[in-house]
PDB file of N, CA and C in Angstrom:
ATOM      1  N   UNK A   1       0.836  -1.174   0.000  1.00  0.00           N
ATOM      2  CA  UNK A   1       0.000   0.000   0.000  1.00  0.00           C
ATOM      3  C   UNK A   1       0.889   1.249   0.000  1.00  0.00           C
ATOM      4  N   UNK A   2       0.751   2.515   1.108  1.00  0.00           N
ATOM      5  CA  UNK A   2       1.400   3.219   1.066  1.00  0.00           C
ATOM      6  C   UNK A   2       1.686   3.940   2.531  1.00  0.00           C
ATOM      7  N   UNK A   3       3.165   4.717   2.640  1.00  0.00           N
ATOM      8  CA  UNK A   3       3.112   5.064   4.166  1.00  0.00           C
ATOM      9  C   UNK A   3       3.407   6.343   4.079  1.00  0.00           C
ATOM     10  N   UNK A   4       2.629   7.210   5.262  1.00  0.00           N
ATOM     11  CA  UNK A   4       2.764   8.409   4.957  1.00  0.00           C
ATOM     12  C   UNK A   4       3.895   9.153   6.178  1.00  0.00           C
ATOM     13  N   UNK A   5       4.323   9.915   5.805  1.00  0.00           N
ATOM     14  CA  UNK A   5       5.624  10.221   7.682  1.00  0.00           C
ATOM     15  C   UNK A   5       5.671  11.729   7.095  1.00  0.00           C
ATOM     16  N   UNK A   6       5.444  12.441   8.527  1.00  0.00           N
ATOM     17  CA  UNK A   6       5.791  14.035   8.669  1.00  0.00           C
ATOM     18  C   UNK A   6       7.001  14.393   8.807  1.00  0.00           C
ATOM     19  N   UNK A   7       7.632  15.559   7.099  1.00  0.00           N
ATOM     20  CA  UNK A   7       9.012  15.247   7.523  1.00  0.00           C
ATOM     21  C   UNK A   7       8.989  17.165   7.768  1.00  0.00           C
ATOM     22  N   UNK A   8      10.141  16.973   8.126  1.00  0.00           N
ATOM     23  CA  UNK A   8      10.737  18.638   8.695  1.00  0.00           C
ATOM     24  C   UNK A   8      10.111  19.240  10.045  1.00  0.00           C
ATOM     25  N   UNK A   9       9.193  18.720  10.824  1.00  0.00           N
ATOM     26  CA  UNK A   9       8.656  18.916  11.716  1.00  0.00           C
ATOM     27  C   UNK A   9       9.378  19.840  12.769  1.00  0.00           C
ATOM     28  N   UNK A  10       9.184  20.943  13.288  1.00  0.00           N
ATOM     29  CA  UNK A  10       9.731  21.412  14.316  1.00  0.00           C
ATOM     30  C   UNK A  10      10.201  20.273  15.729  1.00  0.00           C
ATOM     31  N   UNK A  11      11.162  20.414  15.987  1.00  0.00           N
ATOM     32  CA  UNK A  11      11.675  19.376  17.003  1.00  0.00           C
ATOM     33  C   UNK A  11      10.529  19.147  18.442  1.00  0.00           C
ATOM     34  N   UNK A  12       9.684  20.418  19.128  1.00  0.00           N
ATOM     35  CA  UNK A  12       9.309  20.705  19.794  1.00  0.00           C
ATOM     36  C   UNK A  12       7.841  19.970  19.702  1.00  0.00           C
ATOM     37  N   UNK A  13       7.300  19.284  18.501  1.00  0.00           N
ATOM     38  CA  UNK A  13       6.162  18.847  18.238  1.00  0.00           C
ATOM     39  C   UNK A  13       6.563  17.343  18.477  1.00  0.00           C
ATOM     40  N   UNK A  14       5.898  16.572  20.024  1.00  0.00           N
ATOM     41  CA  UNK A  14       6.002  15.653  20.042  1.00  0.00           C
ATOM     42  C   UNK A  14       5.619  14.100  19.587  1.00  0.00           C
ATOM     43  N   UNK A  15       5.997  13.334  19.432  1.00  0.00           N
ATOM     44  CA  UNK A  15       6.407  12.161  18.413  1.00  0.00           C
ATOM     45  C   UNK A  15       4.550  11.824  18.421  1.00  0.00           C
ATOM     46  N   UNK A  16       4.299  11.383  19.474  1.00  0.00           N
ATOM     47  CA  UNK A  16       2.192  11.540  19.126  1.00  0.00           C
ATOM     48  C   UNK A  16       1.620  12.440  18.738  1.00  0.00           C
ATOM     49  N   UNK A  17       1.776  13.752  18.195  1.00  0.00           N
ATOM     50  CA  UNK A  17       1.364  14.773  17.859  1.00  0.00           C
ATOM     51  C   UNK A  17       1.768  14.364  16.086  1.00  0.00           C
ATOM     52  N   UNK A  18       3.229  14.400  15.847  1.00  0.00           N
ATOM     53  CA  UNK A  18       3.620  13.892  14.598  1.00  0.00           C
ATOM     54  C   UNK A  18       2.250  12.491  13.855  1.00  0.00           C
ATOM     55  N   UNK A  19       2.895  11.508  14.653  1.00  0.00           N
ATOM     56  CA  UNK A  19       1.623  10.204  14.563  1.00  0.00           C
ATOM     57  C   UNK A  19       0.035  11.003  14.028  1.00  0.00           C
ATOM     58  N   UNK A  20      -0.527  11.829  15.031  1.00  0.00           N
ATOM     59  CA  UNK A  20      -1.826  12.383  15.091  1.00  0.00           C
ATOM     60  C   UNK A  20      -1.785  12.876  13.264  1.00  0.00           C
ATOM     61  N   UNK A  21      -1.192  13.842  13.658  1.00  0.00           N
ATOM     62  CA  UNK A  21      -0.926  14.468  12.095  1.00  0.00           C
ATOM     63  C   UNK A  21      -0.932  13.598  10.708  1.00  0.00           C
ATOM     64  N   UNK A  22      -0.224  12.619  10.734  1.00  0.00           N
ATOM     65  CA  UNK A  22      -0.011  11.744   9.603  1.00  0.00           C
ATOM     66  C   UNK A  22      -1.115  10.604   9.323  1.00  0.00           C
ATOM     67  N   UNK A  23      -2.188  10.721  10.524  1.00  0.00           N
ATOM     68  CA  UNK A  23      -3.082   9.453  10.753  1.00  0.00           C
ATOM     69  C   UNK A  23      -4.372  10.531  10.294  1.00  0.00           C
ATOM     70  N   UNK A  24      -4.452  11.851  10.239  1.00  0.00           N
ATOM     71  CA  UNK A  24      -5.518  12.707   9.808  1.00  0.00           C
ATOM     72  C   UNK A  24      -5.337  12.646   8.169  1.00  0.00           C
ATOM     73  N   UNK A  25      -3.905  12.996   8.172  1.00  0.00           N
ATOM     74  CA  UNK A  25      -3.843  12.992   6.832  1.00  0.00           C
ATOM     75  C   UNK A  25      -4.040  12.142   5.975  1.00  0.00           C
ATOM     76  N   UNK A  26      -4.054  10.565   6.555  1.00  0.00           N
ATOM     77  CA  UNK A  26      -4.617   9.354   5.771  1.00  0.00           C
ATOM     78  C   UNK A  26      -5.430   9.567   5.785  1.00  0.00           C
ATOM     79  N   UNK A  27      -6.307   9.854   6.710  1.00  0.00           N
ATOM     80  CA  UNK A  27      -8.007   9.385   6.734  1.00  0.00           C
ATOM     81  C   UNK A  27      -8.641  10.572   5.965  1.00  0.00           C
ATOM     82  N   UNK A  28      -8.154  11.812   5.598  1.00  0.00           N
ATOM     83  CA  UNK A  28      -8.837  12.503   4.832  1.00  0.00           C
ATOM     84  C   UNK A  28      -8.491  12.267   3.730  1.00  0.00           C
ATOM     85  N   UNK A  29      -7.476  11.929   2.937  1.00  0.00           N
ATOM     86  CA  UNK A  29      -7.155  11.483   1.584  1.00  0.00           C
ATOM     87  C   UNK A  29      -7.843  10.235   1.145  1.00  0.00           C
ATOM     88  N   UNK A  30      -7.910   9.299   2.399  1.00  0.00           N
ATOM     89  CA  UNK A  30      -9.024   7.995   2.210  1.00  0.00           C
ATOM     90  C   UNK A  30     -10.289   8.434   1.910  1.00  0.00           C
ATOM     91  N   UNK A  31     -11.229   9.177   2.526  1.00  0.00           N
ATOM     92  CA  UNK A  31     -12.735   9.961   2.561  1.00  0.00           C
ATOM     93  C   UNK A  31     -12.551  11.000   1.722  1.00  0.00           C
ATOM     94  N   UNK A  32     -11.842  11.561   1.339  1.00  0.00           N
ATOM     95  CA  UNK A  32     -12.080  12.177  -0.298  1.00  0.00           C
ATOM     96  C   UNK A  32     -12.236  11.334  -1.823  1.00  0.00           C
ATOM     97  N   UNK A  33     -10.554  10.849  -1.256  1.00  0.00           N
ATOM     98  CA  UNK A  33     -10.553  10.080  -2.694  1.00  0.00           C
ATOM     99  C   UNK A  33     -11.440   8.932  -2.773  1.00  0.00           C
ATOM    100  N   UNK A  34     -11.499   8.480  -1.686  1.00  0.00           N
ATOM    101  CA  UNK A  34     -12.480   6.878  -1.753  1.00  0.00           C
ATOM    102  C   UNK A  34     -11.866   6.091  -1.661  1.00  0.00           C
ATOM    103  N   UNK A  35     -11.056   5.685  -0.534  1.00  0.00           N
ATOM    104  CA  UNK A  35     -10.175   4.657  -0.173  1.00  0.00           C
ATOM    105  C   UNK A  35      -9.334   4.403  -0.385  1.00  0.00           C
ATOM    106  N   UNK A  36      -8.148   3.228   0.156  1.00  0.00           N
ATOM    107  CA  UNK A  36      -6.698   3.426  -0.293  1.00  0.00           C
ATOM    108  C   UNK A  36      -6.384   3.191  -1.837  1.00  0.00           C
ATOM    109  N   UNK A  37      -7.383   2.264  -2.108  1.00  0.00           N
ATOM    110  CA  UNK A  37      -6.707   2.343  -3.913  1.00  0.00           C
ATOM    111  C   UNK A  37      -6.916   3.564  -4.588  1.00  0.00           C
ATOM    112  N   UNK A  38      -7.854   4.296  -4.345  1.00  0.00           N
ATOM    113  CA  UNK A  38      -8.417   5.376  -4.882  1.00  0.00           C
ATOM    114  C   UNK A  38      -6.610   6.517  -4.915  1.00  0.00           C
ATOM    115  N   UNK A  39      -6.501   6.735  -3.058  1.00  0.00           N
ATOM    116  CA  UNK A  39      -5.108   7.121  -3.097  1.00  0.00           C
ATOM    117  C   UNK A  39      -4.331   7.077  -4.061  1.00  0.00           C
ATOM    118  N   UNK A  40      -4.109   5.385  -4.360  1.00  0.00           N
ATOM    119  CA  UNK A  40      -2.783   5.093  -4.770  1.00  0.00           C
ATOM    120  C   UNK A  40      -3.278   5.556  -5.833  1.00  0.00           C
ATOM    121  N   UNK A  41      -3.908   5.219  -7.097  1.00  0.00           N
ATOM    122  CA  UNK A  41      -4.264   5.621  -8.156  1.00  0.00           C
ATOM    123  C   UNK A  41      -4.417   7.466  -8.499  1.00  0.00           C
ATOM    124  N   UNK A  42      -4.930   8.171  -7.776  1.00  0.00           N
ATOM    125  CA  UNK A  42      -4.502   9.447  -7.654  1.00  0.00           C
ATOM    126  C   UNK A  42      -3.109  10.050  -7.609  1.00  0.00           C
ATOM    127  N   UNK A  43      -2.515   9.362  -6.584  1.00  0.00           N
ATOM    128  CA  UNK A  43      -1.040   9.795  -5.970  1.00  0.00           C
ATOM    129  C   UNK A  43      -0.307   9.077  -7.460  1.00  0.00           C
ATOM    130  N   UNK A  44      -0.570   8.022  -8.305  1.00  0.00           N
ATOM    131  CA  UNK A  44       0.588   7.910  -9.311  1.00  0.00           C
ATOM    132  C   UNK A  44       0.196   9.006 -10.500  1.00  0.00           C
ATOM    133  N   UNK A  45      -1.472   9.223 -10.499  1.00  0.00           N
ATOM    134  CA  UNK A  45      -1.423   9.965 -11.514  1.00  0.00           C
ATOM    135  C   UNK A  45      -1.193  11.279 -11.219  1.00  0.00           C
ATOM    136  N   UNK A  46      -0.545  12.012 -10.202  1.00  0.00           N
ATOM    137  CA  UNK A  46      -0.170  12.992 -10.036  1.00  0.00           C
ATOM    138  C   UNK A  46       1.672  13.506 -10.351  1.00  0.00           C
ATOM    139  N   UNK A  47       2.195  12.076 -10.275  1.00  0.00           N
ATOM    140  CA  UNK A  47       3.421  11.384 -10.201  1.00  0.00           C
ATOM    141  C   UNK A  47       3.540  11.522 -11.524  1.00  0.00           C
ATOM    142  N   UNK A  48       2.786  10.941 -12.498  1.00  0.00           N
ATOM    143  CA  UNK A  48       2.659  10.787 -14.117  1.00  0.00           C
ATOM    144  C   UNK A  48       3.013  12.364 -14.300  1.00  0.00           C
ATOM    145  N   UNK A  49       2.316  13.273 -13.750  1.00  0.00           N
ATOM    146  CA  UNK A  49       1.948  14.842 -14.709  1.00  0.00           C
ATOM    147  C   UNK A  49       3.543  15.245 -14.675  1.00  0.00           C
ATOM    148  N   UNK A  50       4.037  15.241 -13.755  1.00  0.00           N
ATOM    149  CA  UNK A  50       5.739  15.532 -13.536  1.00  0.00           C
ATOM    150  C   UNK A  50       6.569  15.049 -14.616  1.00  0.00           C
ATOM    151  N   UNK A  51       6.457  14.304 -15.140  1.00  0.00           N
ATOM    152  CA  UNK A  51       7.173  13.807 -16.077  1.00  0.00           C
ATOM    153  C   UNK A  51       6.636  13.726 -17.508  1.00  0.00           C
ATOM    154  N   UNK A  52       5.038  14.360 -17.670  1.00  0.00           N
ATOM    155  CA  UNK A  52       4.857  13.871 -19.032  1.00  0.00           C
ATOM    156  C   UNK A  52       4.332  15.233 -19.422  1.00  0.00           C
ATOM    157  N   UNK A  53       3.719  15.612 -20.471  1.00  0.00           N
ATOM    158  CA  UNK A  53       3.468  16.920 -20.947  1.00  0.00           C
ATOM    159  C   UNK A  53       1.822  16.398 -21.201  1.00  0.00           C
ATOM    160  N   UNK A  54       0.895  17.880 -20.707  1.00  0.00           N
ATOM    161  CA  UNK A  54      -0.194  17.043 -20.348  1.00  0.00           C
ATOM    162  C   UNK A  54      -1.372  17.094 -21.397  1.00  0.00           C
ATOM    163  N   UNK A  55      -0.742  17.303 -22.560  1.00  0.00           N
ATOM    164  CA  UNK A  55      -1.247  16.948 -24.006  1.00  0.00           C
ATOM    165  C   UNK A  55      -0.703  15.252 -24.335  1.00  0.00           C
ATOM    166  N   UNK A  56      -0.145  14.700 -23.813  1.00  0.00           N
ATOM    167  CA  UNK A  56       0.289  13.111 -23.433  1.00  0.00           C
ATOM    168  C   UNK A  56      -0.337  12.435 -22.657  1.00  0.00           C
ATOM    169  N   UNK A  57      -0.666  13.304 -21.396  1.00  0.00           N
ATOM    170  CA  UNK A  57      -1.738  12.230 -20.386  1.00  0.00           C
ATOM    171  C   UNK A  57      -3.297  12.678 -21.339  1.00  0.00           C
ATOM    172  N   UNK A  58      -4.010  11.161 -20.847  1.00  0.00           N
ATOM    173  CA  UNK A  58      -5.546  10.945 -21.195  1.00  0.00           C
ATOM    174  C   UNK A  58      -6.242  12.197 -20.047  1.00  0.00           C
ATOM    175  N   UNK A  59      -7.681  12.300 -20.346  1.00  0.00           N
ATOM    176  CA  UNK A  59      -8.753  13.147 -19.552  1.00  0.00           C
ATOM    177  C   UNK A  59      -8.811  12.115 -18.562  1.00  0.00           C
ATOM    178  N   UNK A  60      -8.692  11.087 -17.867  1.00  0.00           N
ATOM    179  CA  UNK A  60      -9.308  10.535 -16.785  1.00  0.00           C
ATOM    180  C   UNK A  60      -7.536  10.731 -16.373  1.00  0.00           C
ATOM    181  N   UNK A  61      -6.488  10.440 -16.489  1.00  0.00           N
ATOM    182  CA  UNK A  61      -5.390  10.673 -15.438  1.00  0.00           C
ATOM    183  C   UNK A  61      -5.068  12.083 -14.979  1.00  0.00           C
ATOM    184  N   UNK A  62      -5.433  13.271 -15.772  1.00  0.00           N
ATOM    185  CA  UNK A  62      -5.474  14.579 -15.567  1.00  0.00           C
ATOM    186  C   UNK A  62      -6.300  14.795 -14.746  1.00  0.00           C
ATOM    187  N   UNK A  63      -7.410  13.946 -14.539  1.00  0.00           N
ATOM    188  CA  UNK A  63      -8.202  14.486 -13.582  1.00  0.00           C
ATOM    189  C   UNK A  63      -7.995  13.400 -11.799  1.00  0.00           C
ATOM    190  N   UNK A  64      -7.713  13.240 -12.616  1.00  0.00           N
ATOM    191  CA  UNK A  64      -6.702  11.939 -11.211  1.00  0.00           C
ATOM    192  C   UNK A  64      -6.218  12.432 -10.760  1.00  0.00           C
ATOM    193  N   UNK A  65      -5.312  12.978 -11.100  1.00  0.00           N
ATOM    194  CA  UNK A  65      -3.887  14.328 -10.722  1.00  0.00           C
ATOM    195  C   UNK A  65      -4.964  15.885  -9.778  1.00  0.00           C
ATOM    196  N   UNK A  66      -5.489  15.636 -10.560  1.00  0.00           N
ATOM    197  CA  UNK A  66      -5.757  17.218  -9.911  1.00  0.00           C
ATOM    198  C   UNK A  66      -6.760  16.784  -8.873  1.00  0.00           C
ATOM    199  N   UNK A  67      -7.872  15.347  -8.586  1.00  0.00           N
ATOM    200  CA  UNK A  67      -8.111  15.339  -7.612  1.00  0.00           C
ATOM    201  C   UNK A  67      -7.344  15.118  -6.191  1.00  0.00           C
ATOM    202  N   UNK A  68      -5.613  14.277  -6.744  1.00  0.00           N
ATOM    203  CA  UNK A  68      -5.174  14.448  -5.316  1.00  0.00           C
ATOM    204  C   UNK A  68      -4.529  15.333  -5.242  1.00  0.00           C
ATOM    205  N   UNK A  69      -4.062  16.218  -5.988  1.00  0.00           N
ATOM    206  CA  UNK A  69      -3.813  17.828  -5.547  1.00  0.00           C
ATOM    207  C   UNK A  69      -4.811  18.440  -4.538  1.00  0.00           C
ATOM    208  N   UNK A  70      -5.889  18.220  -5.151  1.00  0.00           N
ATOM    209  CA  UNK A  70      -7.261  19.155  -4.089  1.00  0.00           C
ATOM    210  C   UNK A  70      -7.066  18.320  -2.658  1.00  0.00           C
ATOM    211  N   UNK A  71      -6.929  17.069  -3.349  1.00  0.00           N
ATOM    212  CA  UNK A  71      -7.386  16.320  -1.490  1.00  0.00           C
ATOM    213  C   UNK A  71      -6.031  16.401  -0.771  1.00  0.00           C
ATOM    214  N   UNK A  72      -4.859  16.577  -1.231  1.00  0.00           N
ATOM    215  CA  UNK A  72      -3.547  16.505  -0.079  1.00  0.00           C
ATOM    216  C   UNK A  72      -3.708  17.962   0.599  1.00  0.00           C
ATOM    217  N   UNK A  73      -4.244  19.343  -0.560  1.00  0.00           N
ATOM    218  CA  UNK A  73      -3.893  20.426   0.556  1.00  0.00           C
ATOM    219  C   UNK A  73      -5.749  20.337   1.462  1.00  0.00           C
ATOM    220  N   UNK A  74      -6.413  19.539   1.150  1.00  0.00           N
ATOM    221  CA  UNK A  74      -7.390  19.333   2.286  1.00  0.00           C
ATOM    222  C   UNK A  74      -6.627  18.800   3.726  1.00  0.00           C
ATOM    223  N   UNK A  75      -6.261  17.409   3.068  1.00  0.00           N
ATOM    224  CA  UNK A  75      -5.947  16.606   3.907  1.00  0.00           C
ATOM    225  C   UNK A  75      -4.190  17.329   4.539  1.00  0.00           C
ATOM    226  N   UNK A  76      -3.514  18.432   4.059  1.00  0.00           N
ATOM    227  CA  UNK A  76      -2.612  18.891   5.187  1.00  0.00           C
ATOM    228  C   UNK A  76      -3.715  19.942   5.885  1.00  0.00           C
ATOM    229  N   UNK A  77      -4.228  20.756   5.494  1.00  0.00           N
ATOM    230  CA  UNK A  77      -5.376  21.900   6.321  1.00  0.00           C
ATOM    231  C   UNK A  77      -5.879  20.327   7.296  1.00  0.00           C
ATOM    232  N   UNK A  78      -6.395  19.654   7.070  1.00  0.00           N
ATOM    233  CA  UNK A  78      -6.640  19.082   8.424  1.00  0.00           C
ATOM    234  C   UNK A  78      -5.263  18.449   9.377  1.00  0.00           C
ATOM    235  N   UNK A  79      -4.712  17.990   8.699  1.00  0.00           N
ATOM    236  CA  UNK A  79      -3.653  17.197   9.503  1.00  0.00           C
ATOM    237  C   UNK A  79      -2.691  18.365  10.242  1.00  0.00           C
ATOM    238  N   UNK A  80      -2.827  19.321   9.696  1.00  0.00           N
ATOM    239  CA  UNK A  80      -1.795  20.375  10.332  1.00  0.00           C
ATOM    240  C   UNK A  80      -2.993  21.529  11.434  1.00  0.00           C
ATOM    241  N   UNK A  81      -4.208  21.595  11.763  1.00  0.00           N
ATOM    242  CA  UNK A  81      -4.865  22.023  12.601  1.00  0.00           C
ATOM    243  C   UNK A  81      -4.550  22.389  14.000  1.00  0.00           C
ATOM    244  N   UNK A  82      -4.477  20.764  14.570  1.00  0.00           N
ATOM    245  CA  UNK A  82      -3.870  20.798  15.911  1.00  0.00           C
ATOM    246  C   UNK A  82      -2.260  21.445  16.212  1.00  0.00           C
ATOM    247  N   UNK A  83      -1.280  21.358  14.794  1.00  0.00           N
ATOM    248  CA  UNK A  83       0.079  21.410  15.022  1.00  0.00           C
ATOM    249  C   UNK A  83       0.229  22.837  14.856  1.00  0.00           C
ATOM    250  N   UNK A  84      -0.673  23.575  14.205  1.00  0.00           N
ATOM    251  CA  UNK A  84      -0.284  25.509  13.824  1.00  0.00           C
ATOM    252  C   UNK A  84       0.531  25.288  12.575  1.00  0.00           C
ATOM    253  N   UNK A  85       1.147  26.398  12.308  1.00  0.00           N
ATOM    254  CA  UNK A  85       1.767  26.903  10.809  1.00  0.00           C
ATOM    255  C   UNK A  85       2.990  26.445  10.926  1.00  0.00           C
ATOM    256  N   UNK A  86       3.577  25.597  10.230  1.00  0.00           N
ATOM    257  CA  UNK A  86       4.811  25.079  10.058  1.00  0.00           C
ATOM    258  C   UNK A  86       5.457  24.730   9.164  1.00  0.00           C
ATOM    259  N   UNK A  87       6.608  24.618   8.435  1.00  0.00           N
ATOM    260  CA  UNK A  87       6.710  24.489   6.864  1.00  0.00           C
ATOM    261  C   UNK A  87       7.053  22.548   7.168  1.00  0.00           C
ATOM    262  N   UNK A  88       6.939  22.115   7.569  1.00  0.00           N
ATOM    263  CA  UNK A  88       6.490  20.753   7.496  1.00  0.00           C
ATOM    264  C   UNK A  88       5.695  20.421   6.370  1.00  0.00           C
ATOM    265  N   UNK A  89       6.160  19.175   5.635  1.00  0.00           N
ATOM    266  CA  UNK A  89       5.763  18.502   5.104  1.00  0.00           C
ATOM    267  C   UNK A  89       5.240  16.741   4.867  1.00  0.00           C
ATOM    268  N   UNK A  90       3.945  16.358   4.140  1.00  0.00           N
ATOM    269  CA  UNK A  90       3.999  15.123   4.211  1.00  0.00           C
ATOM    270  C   UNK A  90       4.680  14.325   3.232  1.00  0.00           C
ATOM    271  N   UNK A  91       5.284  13.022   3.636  1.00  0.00           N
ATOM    272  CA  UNK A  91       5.833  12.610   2.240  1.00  0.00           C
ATOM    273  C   UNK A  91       4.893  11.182   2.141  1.00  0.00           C
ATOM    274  N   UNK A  92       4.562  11.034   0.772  1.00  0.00           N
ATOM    275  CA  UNK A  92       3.918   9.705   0.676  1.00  0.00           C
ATOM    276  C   UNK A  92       5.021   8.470  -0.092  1.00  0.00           C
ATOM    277  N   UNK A  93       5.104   7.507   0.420  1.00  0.00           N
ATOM    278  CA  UNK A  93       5.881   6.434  -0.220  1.00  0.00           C
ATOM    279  C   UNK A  93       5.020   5.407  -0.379  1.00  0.00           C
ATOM    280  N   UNK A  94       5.014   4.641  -1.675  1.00  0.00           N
ATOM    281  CA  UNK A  94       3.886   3.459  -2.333  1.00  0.00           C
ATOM    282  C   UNK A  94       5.342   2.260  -2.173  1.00  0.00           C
ATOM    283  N   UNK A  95       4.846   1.872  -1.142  1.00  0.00           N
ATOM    284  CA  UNK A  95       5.265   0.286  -0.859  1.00  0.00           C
ATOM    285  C   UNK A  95       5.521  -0.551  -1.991  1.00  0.00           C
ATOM    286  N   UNK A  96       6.078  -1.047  -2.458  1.00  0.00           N
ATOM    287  CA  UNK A  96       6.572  -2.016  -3.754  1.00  0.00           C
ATOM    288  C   UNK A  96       6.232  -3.395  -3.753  1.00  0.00           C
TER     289      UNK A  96
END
């Protein structure tokens, strides 16, 4: 599947607070997109646009792409709530 970890975090934000954060941010990317495959399938076709010119991608991966664009800065506005303004970031890695 895939794992998500809060990186750059201010030192002062403790290790369950980190956890909290990264466990919001699944569950809102899950309840947007529609579950973990939904994720994964979003998160590669967002992966695709980086590398291809988007007269190359089809209408259903373009729109793949731009729905997990919408749902990651949902899903950091929630996951980052409890933590305040921080240039923290999430990173997603797809398990092999």
């Amino acid at each position: 599947m895939y794992t998500i970890t809060l990186q750059d975090a201010p030192a002062e934000i403790p290790d369950h607070a980190k956890q909290e954060a990264e466990q919001r941010f699944r569950r809102t990317l899950e309840r947007v997109l529609g579950g973990p495959d939904a994720v994964l399938a979003a998160y590669r076709a967002w992966q695709t646009t980086e590398d291809t010119a988007e007269d190359e991608m089809s209408p259903e991966a373009m729109e793949l792409a731009k729905r997990w664009i919408n749902a990651a800065g949902r899903a950091r506005n929630d996951a980052f709530q409890s933590l305040g303004e921080t240039e923290a970031w999430f990173e997603v890695r797809v398990e092999r």
